[in-house]
JSON list of C-alpha atoms in Angstrom, two decimals:
[
{"chain": "A", "resi": 11, "resn": "MET", "atom": "CA", "xyz": [-55.92, -143.66, 188.87]},
{"chain": "A", "resi": 12, "resn": "ASP", "atom": "CA", "xyz": [-58.81, -142.99, 186.50]},
{"chain": "A", "resi": 13, "resn": "THR", "atom": "CA", "xyz": [-59.27, -139.47, 187.91]},
{"chain": "A", "resi": 14, "resn": "PHE", "atom": "CA", "xyz": [-55.58, -138.72, 187.44]},
{"chain": "A", "resi": 15, "resn": "ALA", "atom": "CA", "xyz": [-55.68, -140.03, 183.84]},
{"chain": "A", "resi": 16, "resn": "ARG", "atom": "CA", "xyz": [-58.65, -137.79, 183.02]},
{"chain": "A", "resi": 17, "resn": "HIS", "atom": "CA", "xyz": [-56.94, -134.81, 184.62]},
{"chain": "A", "resi": 18, "resn": "ALA", "atom": "CA", "xyz": [-53.74, -135.51, 182.67]},
{"chain": "A", "resi": 19, "resn": "GLN", "atom": "CA", "xyz": [-55.73, -135.83, 179.44]},
{"chain": "A", "resi": 20, "resn": "ASP", "atom": "CA", "xyz": [-57.44, -132.48, 180.13]},
{"chain": "A", "resi": 21, "resn": "GLN", "atom": "CA", "xyz": [-54.10, -130.83, 180.78]},
{"chain": "A", "resi": 22, "resn": "TYR", "atom": "CA", "xyz": [-52.68, -132.33, 177.59]},
{"chain": "A", "resi": 23, "resn": "MET", "atom": "CA", "xyz": [-55.60, -131.04, 175.52]},
{"chain": "A", "resi": 24, "resn": "ASP", "atom": "CA", "xyz": [-55.22, -127.58, 177.07]},
{"chain": "A", "resi": 25, "resn": "VAL", "atom": "CA", "xyz": [-51.56, -127.48, 176.07]},
{"chain": "A", "resi": 26, "resn": "VAL", "atom": "CA", "xyz": [-52.39, -128.62, 172.53]},
{"chain": "A", "resi": 27, "resn": "VAL", "atom": "CA", "xyz": [-54.95, -125.82, 172.18]},
{"chain": "A", "resi": 28, "resn": "LEU", "atom": "CA", "xyz": [-52.53, -123.22, 173.58]},
{"chain": "A", "resi": 29, "resn": "LEU", "atom": "CA", "xyz": [-49.70, -124.33, 171.30]},
{"chain": "A", "resi": 30, "resn": "THR", "atom": "CA", "xyz": [-52.01, -124.27, 168.29]},
{"chain": "A", "resi": 31, "resn": "ALA", "atom": "CA", "xyz": [-53.02, -120.69, 169.10]},
{"chain": "A", "resi": 32, "resn": "LEU", "atom": "CA", "xyz": [-49.37, -119.73, 169.61]},
{"chain": "A", "resi": 33, "resn": "SER", "atom": "CA", "xyz": [-48.46, -121.30, 166.28]},
{"chain": "A", "resi": 34, "resn": "GLY", "atom": "CA", "xyz": [-51.03, -119.15, 164.51]},
{"chain": "A", "resi": 35, "resn": "LYS", "atom": "CA", "xyz": [-49.72, -116.00, 166.17]},
{"chain": "A", "resi": 36, "resn": "LEU", "atom": "CA", "xyz": [-46.12, -116.86, 165.25]},
{"chain": "A", "resi": 37, "resn": "LYS", "atom": "CA", "xyz": [-47.04, -117.47, 161.61]},
{"chain": "A", "resi": 38, "resn": "SER", "atom": "CA", "xyz": [-48.82, -114.12, 161.53]},
{"chain": "A", "resi": 39, "resn": "ALA", "atom": "CA", "xyz": [-45.85, -112.34, 163.14]},
{"chain": "A", "resi": 40, "resn": "ASN", "atom": "CA", "xyz": [-43.47, -114.01, 160.70]},
{"chain": "A", "resi": 41, "resn": "SER", "atom": "CA", "xyz": [-45.48, -112.69, 157.78]},
{"chain": "A", "resi": 42, "resn": "THR", "atom": "CA", "xyz": [-45.48, -109.18, 159.24]},
{"chain": "A", "resi": 43, "resn": "TYR", "atom": "CA", "xyz": [-41.72, -109.18, 159.81]},
{"chain": "A", "resi": 44, "resn": "THR", "atom": "CA", "xyz": [-41.07, -110.64, 156.36]},
{"chain": "A", "resi": 45, "resn": "ASP", "atom": "CA", "xyz": [-43.10, -107.85, 154.75]},
{"chain": "A", "resi": 46, "resn": "TYR", "atom": "CA", "xyz": [-41.28, -105.22, 156.82]},
{"chain": "A", "resi": 47, "resn": "ASP", "atom": "CA", "xyz": [-37.86, -106.68, 155.99]},
{"chain": "A", "resi": 48, "resn": "ASP", "atom": "CA", "xyz": [-38.70, -106.76, 152.28]},
{"chain": "A", "resi": 49, "resn": "GLY", "atom": "CA", "xyz": [-39.68, -103.08, 152.39]},
{"chain": "A", "resi": 50, "resn": "ALA", "atom": "CA", "xyz": [-36.48, -102.14, 154.21]},
{"chain": "A", "resi": 51, "resn": "ARG", "atom": "CA", "xyz": [-34.41, -104.16, 151.73]},
{"chain": "A", "resi": 52, "resn": "GLN", "atom": "CA", "xyz": [-36.05, -102.44, 148.78]},
{"chain": "A", "resi": 53, "resn": "LYS", "atom": "CA", "xyz": [-35.32, -98.99, 150.24]},
{"chain": "A", "resi": 54, "resn": "LEU", "atom": "CA", "xyz": [-31.70, -99.91, 150.91]},
{"chain": "A", "resi": 55, "resn": "ASP", "atom": "CA", "xyz": [-31.31, -101.37, 147.43]},
{"chain": "A", "resi": 56, "resn": "ALA", "atom": "CA", "xyz": [-32.69, -98.13, 145.95]},
{"chain": "A", "resi": 57, "resn": "VAL", "atom": "CA", "xyz": [-30.11, -96.11, 147.88]},
{"chain": "A", "resi": 58, "resn": "LEU", "atom": "CA", "xyz": [-27.28, -98.42, 146.85]},
{"chain": "A", "resi": 59, "resn": "VAL", "atom": "CA", "xyz": [-28.28, -98.53, 143.19]},
{"chain": "A", "resi": 60, "resn": "GLY", "atom": "CA", "xyz": [-29.35, -94.92, 142.74]},
{"chain": "A", "resi": 61, "resn": "GLY", "atom": "CA", "xyz": [-26.97, -93.26, 145.17]},
{"chain": "A", "resi": 62, "resn": "GLN", "atom": "CA", "xyz": [-23.79, -91.52, 144.32]},
{"chain": "A", "resi": 63, "resn": "TYR", "atom": "CA", "xyz": [-20.78, -90.81, 146.48]},
{"chain": "A", "resi": 64, "resn": "VAL", "atom": "CA", "xyz": [-19.93, -87.17, 146.84]},
{"chain": "A", "resi": 65, "resn": "ALA", "atom": "CA", "xyz": [-16.70, -86.29, 148.58]},
{"chain": "A", "resi": 66, "resn": "PRO", "atom": "CA", "xyz": [-17.12, -83.94, 151.56]},
{"chain": "A", "resi": 67, "resn": "ARG", "atom": "CA", "xyz": [-15.22, -81.13, 149.83]},
{"chain": "A", "resi": 68, "resn": "GLN", "atom": "CA", "xyz": [-17.50, -81.31, 146.81]},
{"chain": "A", "resi": 69, "resn": "ARG", "atom": "CA", "xyz": [-20.79, -80.98, 148.72]}
]
């Protein structure tokens, strides 16, 4: 029983370490996507604010 408990504790600690590493990667990815989305939003806003509709016959 003691051997099983030590093995289970080792497995638990391994999962904790893996989840901690995954958490760091997800936070980093979130920051990257947030920055990208902000850039895309700014470009779209610039088109919407500064753009002007021109009818096809007037082009």
